[in-house]
Amino acid sequence: MADVQLDWNNLGFEYRNLPYRYRAYYKDGEWYKKELTGDATLHISEGSTALHYGQQDFEGLKAYRTKDGSVQLFRPDRNAARMQTSCERLLMPQVPTDMFVDAVKQVVKANQDYVPPYGTGATLYLRPLMIGVGGNIGVHPAQEYIFTVFAMPVGSYFKGGMTPTNFTTSNYDRAAHKGTGAYKVGGNYAASLFPGQEAHQHGYSDCVYLDPVDHKKIEEVGSANFFGITKDGTFVTPKSPSILPSVTKYSLLYLAEHKFGMKTEQGDVYIDDLDRFTEAGACGTAAVISPIGGLEHNGNLHVFYSETEVGPVTKKLYDELTGIQFGDREAPEGWVQKVDLD
């Protein structure tokens, strides 16, 4: 690594303008001008559909420095597949999996000096993004698109260790039942800003969204997926057409069943039936797992394992998954892809 002047142990989670990013353009049915660039500014028409009608989607994944100094990606093909699903829903052209993964690897290689050292807990966060561009004004799909991937080093999500925090249910809906909740599109996140701020103002880490039909079942925790561990050791996570399919969640489901022999269940998680769980958490790319100490609903705070200590099953799953991501534990076949840094 070159001598990059950053405090690797105190990076936080913020945008940084790194030397290189990948960019590709789409027009007349094909991708062209696929290349790395040093230009951090997107030059687009004022009529771009991304600006007016929210025709855009994105992804989030990380590159990890391992103990031997190499760099690896965690299941980038799953992010590619999810972005393809989002593009299909928004009538945007799909980025082929090989093009997506190659773009990510090019960005990591070009910015390899910014992949944080092993042992800091920090990573290189990657943001693939697609937007509809060109001179448009009617409500219809754009004729041109830009696909870009940029990166930034980010710190360990937990300062001083993984600590449970409390959450509260929201009266707002994150997404409609058959809307775009299952797709990683910007509109879902814009809708979450106000309820999230409201939760913060009342002293909670974030809000928990209930199902938009009856407000009886847990769906998502902020911008992450919910899971609970039952008294008999079953890993339970909600299933709904308005939940984003988290790569982290499906990885935890697999490890719970195949590594630790746990029973797993995807189904309804009723807000009035929290006593069945001894532990709970939110899972996603940023934190892997955010332990939920307590969940407030209608004025009552339900505490799961503890408000101060992480439950043993949650800790076990976290250690296994992060161990795989940083190359310290054996990964299931196909989960890890090395980045050629030469």
PDB file of C-alpha atoms in Angstrom, residues 57-62 64 73-87 94-102 104-105 126 128 147 182-184 244-254 266 285 321 324-325 332-337:
ATOM      1  CA  ASP A  57     -31.293   2.416  -8.656  1.00  0.00           C
ATOM      2  CA  PHE A  58     -28.116   1.568  -6.783  1.00  0.00           C
ATOM      3  CA  GLU A  59     -26.211  -1.072  -4.839  1.00  0.00           C
ATOM      4  CA  GLY A  60     -23.800  -1.236  -1.929  1.00  0.00           C
ATOM      5  CA  LEU A  61     -20.994  -3.719  -1.315  1.00  0.00           C
ATOM      6  CA  LYS A  62     -17.493  -3.804   0.151  1.00  0.00           C
ATOM      7  CA  TYR A  64     -11.979  -6.395   2.316  1.00  0.00           C
ATOM      8  CA  LEU A  73     -15.142  -9.110  -2.560  1.00  0.00           C
ATOM      9  CA  PHE A  74     -18.104 -10.752  -0.850  1.00  0.00           C
ATOM     10  CA  ARG A  75     -20.746 -12.190  -3.210  1.00  0.00           C
ATOM     11  CA  PRO A  76     -20.668  -9.382  -5.797  1.00  0.00           C
ATOM     12  CA  ASP A  77     -22.686 -11.553  -8.185  1.00  0.00           C
ATOM     13  CA  ARG A  78     -25.641 -11.301  -5.771  1.00  0.00           C
ATOM     14  CA  ASN A  79     -25.483  -7.503  -5.872  1.00  0.00           C
ATOM     15  CA  ALA A  80     -25.368  -7.685  -9.665  1.00  0.00           C
ATOM     16  CA  ALA A  81     -28.460  -9.911  -9.706  1.00  0.00           C
ATOM     17  CA  ARG A  82     -30.342  -7.610  -7.347  1.00  0.00           C
ATOM     18  CA  MET A  83     -29.505  -4.568  -9.458  1.00  0.00           C
ATOM     19  CA  GLN A  84     -30.758  -6.405 -12.529  1.00  0.00           C
ATOM     20  CA  THR A  85     -34.060  -7.009 -10.752  1.00  0.00           C
ATOM     21  CA  SER A  86     -34.293  -3.341  -9.783  1.00  0.00           C
ATOM     22  CA  CYS A  87     -33.549  -2.281 -13.363  1.00  0.00           C
ATOM     23  CA  GLN A  94     -29.652  -4.372 -17.116  1.00  0.00           C
ATOM     24  CA  VAL A  95     -25.941  -4.455 -16.411  1.00  0.00           C
ATOM     25  CA  PRO A  96     -24.714  -8.002 -17.173  1.00  0.00           C
ATOM     26  CA  THR A  97     -23.191  -9.764 -14.167  1.00  0.00           C
ATOM     27  CA  ASP A  98     -19.725 -10.031 -15.712  1.00  0.00           C
ATOM     28  CA  MET A  99     -19.736  -6.309 -16.578  1.00  0.00           C
ATOM     29  CA  PHE A 100     -20.925  -5.403 -13.053  1.00  0.00           C
ATOM     30  CA  VAL A 101     -18.291  -7.507 -11.290  1.00  0.00           C
ATOM     31  CA  ASP A 102     -15.541  -6.362 -13.660  1.00  0.00           C
ATOM     32  CA  VAL A 104     -16.294  -3.223  -9.269  1.00  0.00           C
ATOM     33  CA  LYS A 105     -12.932  -4.986  -9.523  1.00  0.00           C
ATOM     34  CA  LEU A 126     -18.481   0.502  -3.275  1.00  0.00           C
ATOM     35  CA  PRO A 128     -22.778   1.063  -8.103  1.00  0.00           C
ATOM     36  CA  PHE A 147     -23.898   3.304 -14.945  1.00  0.00           C
ATOM     37  CA  ALA A 182     -38.280  -5.075  -2.843  1.00  0.00           C
ATOM     38  CA  TYR A 183     -36.026  -3.023  -5.124  1.00  0.00           C
ATOM     39  CA  LYS A 184     -33.040  -0.856  -4.217  1.00  0.00           C
ATOM     40  CA  LEU A 244     -35.548  -5.566   0.076  1.00  0.00           C
ATOM     41  CA  PRO A 245     -33.815  -8.967  -0.321  1.00  0.00           C
ATOM     42  CA  SER A 246     -30.640  -8.396   1.688  1.00  0.00           C
ATOM     43  CA  VAL A 247     -27.491 -10.230   0.577  1.00  0.00           C
ATOM     44  CA  THR A 248     -26.408 -10.203   4.224  1.00  0.00           C
ATOM     45  CA  LYS A 249     -29.711 -11.705   5.387  1.00  0.00           C
ATOM     46  CA  TYR A 250     -29.574 -14.600   2.947  1.00  0.00           C
ATOM     47  CA  SER A 251     -25.953 -15.219   3.880  1.00  0.00           C
ATOM     48  CA  LEU A 252     -26.922 -15.367   7.575  1.00  0.00           C
ATOM     49  CA  LEU A 253     -29.825 -17.693   6.770  1.00  0.00           C
ATOM     50  CA  TYR A 254     -27.426 -20.051   5.002  1.00  0.00           C
ATOM     51  CA  GLN A 266     -39.061 -16.845   6.601  1.00  0.00           C
ATOM     52  CA  THR A 285     -24.009  -4.356   4.296  1.00  0.00           C
ATOM     53  CA  LEU A 321     -19.800 -13.829   8.575  1.00  0.00           C
ATOM     54  CA  ILE A 324     -15.501 -15.015   5.968  1.00  0.00           C
ATOM     55  CA  GLN A 325     -15.534 -11.478   4.611  1.00  0.00           C
ATOM     56  CA  PRO A 332     -18.909 -21.419   1.142  1.00  0.00           C
ATOM     57  CA  GLU A 333     -18.061 -22.034  -2.498  1.00  0.00           C
ATOM     58  CA  GLY A 334     -18.435 -18.950  -4.699  1.00  0.00           C
ATOM     59  CA  TRP A 335     -18.939 -16.450  -1.869  1.00  0.00           C
ATOM     60  CA  VAL A 336     -15.538 -14.777  -2.162  1.00  0.00           C
ATOM     61  CA  GLN A 337     -13.830 -13.300  -5.230  1.00  0.00           C
TER      62      GLN A 337
END
